PDB file of C-alpha atoms in Angstrom:
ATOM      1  CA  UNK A   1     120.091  40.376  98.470  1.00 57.00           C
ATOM      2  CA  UNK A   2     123.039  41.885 100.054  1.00 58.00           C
ATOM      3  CA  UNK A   3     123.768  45.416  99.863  1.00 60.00           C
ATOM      4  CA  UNK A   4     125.867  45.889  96.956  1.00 59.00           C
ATOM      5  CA  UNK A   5     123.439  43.709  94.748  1.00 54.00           C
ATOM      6  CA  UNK A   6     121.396  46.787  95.712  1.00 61.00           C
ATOM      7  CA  UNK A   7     123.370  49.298  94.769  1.00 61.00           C
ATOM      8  CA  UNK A   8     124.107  47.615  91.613  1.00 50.00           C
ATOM      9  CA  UNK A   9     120.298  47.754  90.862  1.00 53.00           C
ATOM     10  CA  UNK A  10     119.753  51.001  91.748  1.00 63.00           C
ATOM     11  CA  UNK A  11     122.349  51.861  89.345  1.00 53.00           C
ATOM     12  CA  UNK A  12     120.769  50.156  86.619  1.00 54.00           C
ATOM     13  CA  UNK A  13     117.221  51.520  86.977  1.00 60.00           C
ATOM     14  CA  UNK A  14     119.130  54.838  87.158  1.00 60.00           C
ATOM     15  CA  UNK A  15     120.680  54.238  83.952  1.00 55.00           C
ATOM     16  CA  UNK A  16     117.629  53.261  82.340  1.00 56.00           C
ATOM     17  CA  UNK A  17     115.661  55.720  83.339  1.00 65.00           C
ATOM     18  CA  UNK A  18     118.289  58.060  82.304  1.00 60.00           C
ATOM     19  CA  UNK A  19     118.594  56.681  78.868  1.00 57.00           C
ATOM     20  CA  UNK A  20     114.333  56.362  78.448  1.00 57.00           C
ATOM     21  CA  UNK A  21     114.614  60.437  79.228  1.00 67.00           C
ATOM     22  CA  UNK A  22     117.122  61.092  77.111  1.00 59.00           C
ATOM     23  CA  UNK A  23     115.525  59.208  73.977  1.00 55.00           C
ATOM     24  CA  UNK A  24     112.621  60.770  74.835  1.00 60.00           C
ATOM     25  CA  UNK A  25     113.932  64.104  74.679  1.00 65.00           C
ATOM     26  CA  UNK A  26     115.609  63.514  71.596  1.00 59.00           C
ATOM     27  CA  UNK A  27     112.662  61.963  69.681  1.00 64.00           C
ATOM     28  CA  UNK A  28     111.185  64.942  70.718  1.00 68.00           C
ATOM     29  CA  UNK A  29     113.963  67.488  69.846  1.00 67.00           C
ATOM     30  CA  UNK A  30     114.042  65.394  66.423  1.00 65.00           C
ATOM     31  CA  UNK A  31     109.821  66.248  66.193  1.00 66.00           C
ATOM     32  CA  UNK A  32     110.200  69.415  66.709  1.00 67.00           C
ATOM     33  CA  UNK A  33     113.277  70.138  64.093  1.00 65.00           C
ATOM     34  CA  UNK A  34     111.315  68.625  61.441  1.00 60.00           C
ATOM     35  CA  UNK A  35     108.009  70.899  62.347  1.00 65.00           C
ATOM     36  CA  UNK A  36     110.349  73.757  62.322  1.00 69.00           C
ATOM     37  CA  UNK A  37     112.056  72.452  58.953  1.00 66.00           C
ATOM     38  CA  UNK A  38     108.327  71.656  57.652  1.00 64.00           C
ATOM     39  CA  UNK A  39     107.486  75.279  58.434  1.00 63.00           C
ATOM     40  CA  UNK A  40     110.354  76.652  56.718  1.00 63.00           C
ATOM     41  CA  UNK A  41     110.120  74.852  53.815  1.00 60.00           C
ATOM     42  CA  UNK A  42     105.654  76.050  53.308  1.00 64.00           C
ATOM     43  CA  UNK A  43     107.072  79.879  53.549  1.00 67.00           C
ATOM     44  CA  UNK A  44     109.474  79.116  51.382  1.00 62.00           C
ATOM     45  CA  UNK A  45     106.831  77.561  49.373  1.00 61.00           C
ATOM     46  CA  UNK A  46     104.582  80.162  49.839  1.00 61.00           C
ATOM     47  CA  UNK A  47     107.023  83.145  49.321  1.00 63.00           C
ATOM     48  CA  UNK A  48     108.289  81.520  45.910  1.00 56.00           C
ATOM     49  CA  UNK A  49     104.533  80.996  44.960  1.00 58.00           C
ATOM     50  CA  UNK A  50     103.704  84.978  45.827  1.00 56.00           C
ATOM     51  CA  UNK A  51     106.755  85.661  43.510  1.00 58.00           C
ATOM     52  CA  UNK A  52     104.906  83.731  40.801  1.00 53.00           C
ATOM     53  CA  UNK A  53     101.744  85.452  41.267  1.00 50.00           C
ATOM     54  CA  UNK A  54     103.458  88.743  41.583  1.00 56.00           C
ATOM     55  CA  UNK A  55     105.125  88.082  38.032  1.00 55.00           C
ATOM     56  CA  UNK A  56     101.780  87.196  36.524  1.00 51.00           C
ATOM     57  CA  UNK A  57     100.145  90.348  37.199  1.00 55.00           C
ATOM     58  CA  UNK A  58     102.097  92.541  35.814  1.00 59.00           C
ATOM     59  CA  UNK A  59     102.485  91.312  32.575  1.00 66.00           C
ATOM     60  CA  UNK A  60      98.426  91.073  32.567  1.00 62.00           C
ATOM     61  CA  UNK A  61      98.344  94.843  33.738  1.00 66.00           C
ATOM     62  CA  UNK A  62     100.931  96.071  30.952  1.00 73.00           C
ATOM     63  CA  UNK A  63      98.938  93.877  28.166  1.00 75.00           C
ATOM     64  CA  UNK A  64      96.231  96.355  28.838  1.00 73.00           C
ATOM     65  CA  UNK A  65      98.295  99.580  29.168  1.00 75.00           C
ATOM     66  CA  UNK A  66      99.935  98.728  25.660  1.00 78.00           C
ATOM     67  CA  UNK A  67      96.489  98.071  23.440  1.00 79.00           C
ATOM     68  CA  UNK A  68      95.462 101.214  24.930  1.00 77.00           C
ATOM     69  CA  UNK A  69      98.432 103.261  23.472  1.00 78.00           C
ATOM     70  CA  UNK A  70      97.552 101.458  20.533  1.00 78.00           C
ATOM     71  CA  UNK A  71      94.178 102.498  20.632  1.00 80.00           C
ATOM     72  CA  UNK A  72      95.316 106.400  20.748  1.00 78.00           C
ATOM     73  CA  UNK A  73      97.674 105.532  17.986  1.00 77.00           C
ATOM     74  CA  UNK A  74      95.095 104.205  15.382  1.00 78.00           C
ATOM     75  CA  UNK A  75      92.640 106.777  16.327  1.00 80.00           C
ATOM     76  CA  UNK A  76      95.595 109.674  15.576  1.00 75.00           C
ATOM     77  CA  UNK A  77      95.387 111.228  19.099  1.00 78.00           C
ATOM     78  CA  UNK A  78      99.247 111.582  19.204  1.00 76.00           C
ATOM     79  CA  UNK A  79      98.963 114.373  21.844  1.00 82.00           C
ATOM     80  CA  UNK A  80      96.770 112.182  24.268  1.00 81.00           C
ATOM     81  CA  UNK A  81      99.339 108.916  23.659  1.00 81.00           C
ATOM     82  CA  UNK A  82     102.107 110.784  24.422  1.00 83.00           C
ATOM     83  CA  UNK A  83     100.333 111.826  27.657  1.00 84.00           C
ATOM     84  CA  UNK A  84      99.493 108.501  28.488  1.00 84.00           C
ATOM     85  CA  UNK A  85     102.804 107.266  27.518  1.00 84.00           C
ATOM     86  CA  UNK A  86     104.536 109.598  30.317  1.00 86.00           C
ATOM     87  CA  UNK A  87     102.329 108.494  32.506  1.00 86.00           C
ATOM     88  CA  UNK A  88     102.667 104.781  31.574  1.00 84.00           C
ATOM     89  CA  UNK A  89     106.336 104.942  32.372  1.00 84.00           C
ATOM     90  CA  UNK A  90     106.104 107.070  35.375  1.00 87.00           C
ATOM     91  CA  UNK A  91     103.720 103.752  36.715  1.00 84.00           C
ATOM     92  CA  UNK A  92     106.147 100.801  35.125  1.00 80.00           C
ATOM     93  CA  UNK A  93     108.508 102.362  37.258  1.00 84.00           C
ATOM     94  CA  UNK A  94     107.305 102.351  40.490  1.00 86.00           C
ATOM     95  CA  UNK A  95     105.632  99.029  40.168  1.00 79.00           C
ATOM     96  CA  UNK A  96     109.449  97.546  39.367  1.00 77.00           C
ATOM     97  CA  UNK A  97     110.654  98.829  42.069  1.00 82.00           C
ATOM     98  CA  UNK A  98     107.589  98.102  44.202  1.00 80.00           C
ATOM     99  CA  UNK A  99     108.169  94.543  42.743  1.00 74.00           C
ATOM    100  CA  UNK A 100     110.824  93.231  44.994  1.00 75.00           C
ATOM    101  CA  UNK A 101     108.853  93.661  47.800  1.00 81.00           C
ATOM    102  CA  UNK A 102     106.417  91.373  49.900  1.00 80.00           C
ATOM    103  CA  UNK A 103     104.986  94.574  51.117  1.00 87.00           C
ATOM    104  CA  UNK A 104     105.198  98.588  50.346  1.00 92.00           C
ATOM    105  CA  UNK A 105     103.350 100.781  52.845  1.00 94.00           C
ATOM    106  CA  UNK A 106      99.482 101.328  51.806  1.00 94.00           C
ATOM    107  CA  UNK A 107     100.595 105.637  51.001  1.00 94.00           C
ATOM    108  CA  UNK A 108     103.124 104.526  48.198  1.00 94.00           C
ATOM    109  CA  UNK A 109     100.404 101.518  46.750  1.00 94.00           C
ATOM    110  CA  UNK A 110      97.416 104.015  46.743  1.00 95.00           C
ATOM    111  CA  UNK A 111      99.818 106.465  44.817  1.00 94.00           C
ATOM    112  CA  UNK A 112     100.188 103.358  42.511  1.00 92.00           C
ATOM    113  CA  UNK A 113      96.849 103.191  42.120  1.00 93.00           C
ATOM    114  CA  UNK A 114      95.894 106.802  41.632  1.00 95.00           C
ATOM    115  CA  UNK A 115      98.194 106.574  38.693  1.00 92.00           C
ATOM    116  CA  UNK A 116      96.916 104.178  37.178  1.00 90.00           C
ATOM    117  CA  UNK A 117      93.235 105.319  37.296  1.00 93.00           C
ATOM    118  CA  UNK A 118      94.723 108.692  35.873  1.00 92.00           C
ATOM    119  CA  UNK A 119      95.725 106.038  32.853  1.00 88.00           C
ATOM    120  CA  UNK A 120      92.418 105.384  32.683  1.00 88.00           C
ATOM    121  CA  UNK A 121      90.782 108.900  32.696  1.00 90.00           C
ATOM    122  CA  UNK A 122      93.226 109.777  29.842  1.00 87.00           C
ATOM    123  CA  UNK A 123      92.183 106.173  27.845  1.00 83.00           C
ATOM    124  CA  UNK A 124      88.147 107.066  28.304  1.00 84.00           C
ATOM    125  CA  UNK A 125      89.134 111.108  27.857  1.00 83.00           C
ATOM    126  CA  UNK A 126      88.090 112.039  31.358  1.00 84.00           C
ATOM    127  CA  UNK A 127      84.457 110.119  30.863  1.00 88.00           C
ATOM    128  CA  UNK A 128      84.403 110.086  34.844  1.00 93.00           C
ATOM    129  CA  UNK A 129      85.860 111.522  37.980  1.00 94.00           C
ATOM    130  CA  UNK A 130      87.682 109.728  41.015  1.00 96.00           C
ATOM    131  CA  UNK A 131      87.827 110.212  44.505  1.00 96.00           C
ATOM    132  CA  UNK A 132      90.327 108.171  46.777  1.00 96.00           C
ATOM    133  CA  UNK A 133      89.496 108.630  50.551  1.00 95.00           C
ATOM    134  CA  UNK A 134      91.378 107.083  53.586  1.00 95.00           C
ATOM    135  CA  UNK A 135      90.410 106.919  57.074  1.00 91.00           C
ATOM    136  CA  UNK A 136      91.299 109.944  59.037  1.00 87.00           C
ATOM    137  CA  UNK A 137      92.264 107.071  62.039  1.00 85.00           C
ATOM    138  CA  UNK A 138      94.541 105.268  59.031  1.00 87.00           C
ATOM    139  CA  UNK A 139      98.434 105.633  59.253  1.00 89.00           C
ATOM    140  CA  UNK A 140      98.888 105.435  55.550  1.00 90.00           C
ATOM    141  CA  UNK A 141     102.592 106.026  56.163  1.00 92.00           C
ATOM    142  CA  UNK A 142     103.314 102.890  58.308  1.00 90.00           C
ATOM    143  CA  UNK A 143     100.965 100.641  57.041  1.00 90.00           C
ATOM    144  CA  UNK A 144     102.204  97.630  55.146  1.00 91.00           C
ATOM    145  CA  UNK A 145     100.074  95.854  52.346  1.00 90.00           C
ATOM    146  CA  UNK A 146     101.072  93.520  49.643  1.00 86.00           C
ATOM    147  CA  UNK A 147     101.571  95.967  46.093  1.00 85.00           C
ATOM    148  CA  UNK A 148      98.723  95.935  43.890  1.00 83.00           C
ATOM    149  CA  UNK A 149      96.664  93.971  45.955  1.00 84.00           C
ATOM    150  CA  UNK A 150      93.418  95.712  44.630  1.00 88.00           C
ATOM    151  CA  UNK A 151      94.451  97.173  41.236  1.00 86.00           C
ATOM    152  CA  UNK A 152      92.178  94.347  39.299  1.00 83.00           C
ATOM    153  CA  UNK A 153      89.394  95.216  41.252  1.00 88.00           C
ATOM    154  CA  UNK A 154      89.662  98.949  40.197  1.00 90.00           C
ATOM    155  CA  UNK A 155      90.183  98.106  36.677  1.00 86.00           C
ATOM    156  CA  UNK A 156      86.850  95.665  36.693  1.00 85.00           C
ATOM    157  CA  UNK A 157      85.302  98.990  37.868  1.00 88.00           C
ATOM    158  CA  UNK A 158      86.312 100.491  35.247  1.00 88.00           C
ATOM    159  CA  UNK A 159      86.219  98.593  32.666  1.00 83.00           C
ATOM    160  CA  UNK A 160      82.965  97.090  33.372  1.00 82.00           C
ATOM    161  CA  UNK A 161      81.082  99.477  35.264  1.00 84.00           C
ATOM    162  CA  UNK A 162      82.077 103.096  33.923  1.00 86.00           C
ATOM    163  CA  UNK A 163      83.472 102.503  30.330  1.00 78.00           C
ATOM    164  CA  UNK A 164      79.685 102.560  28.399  1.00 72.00           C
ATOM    165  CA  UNK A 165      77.985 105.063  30.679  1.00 68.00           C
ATOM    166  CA  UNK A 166      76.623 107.957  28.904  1.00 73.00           C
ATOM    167  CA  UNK A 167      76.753 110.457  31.726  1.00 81.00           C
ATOM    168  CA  UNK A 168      79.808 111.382  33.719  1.00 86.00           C
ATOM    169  CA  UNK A 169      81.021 108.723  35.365  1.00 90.00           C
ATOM    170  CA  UNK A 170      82.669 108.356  39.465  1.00 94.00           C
ATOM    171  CA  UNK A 171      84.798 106.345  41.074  1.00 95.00           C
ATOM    172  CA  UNK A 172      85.121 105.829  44.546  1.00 96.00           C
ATOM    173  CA  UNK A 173      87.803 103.899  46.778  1.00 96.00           C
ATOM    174  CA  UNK A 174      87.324 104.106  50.399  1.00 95.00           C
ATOM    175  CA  UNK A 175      90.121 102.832  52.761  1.00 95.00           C
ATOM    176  CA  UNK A 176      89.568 102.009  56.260  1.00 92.00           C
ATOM    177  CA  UNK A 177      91.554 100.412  58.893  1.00 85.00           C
ATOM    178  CA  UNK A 178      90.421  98.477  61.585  1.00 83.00           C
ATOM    179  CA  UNK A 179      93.503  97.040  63.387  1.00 80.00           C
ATOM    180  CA  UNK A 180      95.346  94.844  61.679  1.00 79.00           C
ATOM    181  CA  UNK A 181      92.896  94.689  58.703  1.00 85.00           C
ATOM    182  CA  UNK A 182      92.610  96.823  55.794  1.00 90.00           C
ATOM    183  CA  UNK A 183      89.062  97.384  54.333  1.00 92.00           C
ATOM    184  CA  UNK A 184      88.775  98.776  50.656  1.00 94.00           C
ATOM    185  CA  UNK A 185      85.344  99.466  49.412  1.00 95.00           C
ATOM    186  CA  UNK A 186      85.087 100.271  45.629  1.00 94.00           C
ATOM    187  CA  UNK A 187      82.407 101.845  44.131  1.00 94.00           C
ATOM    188  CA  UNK A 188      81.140 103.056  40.621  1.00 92.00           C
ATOM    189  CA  UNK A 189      77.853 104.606  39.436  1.00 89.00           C
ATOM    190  CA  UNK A 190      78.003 102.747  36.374  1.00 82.00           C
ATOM    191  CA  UNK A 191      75.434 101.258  34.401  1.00 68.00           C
ATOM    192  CA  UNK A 192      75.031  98.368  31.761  1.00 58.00           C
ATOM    193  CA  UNK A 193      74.261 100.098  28.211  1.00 52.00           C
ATOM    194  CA  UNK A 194      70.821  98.250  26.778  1.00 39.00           C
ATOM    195  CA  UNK A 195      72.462  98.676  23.709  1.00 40.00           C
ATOM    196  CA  UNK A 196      75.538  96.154  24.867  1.00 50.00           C
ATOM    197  CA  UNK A 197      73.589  94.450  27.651  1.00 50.00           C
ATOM    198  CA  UNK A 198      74.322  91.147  26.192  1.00 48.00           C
ATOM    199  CA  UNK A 199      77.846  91.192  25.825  1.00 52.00           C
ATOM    200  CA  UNK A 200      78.818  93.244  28.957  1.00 51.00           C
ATOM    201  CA  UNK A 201      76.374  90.283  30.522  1.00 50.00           C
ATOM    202  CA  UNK A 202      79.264  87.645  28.974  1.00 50.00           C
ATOM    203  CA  UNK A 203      82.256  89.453  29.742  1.00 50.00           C
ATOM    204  CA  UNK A 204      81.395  89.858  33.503  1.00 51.00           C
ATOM    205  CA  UNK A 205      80.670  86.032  33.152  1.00 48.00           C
ATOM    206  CA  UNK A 206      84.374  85.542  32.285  1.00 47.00           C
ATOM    207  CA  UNK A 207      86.510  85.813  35.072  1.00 48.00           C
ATOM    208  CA  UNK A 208      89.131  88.421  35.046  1.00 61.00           C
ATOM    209  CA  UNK A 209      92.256  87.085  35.399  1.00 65.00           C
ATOM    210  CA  UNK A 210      93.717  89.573  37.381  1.00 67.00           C
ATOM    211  CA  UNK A 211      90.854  88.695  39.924  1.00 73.00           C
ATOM    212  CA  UNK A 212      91.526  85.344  39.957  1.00 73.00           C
ATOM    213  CA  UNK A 213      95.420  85.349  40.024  1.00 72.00           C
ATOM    214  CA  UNK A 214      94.713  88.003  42.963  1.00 75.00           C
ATOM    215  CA  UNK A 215      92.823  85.497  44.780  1.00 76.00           C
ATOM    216  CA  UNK A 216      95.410  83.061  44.632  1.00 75.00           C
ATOM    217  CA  UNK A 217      97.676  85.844  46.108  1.00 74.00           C
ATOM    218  CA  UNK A 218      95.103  86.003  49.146  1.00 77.00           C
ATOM    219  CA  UNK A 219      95.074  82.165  49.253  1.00 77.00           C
ATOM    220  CA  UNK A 220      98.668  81.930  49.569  1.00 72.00           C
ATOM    221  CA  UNK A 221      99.314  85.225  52.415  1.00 73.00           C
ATOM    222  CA  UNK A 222      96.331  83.274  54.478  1.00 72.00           C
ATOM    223  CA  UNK A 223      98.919  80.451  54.371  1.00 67.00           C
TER     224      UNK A 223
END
């Protein structure tokens, strides 16, 4: 083999190995694109999903503000459904414009929230008392959390556990933050009625749907 037979090889072995590296790092360039396209398209996914969810809730929420403007209504407590009315709109408000958010920091939901048990104090004529606490450590200012996240929860509480007790009822959120977790700890001293055992028994069997379309919003942020 003379020498430019050996050149010529070299050449070629060059060449191949040129063109094996660059396939490879294409097939891998095309991998990764598609990962990063795959990615896109499940927050995408996700996102449009939260949407969804987000739209569901509210409707469920204002169902339940509505029957009990009703309720004042039939019962001729004008004075106490325009009260609640005020209030009502005061809440549709900010949760509209809370709406077109992923996230609202956790001061402007738990103002949300402290409307809405106000609602609720006006709809059960102050049957109990409520006491929001927050962390002393807790930066309620900066802290982001999805809207409404725990609004269901607080009106099973209600609902459920304070709406037939015969004494004074309280309500209790507690908000802690441990780093990049919020904690929120509700608690009621209310009891189930002998009288209505049974059915309060069957309506805590059904599951609220504003629990269950919340957990579907935790399913889909854990995404």
């Amino acid at each position: 083999m003379d020498k430019s037979e050996i050149i010529l090889l070299s050449f070629l072995a060059f060449v191949v190995a040129f063109v094996f590296m660059v396939f490879v790092w294409y097939r891998q360039k095309r991998e990764n694109d598609f990962k990063m396209r795959e990615a896109f398209m499940a927050r995408e996914v996700a996102e449009v999903e939260m949407m969804a969810l987000r739209a569901q809730i509210n409707p469920h929420f204002v169902f339940n503000a509505l029957n009990s403007i009703y309720g004042f209504v039939q019962s001729n407590h004008k004075d106490m459904a325009a009260k609640y009315l005020v209030k009502f709109s005061s809440l549709i408000r900010m949760i509209l414009e809370n709406s077109v958010h992923k996230e609202i920091t956790l001061a402007e939901d738990l103002n949300v929230m402290e409307l809405y048990i106000q609602m609720e104090q006006l709809r059960m004529q102050h049957g109990f008392d409520y006491k929001i606490t927050v962390n002393e450590n807790t930066d309620a200012e900066n802290m982001m959390v999805p809207p409404m996240i725990i609004q269901p929860f607080i009106e099973n509480s209600i609902w459920h556990g304070l709406n037939n007790h015969t004494q004074k009822g309280l309500l209790q959120l507690l908000v802690n933050v441990q780093g990049n977790n919020v904690h929120y700890i509700i608690e009621d001293n209310g009891s189930v009625n002998s009288a209505t055992e049974k059915n309060e028994v069957e309506a805590a069997k059904k599951k609220s749907m504003g629990v269950s379309i919340t957990q579907q919003r935790l399913d889909v942020l854990n995404k």
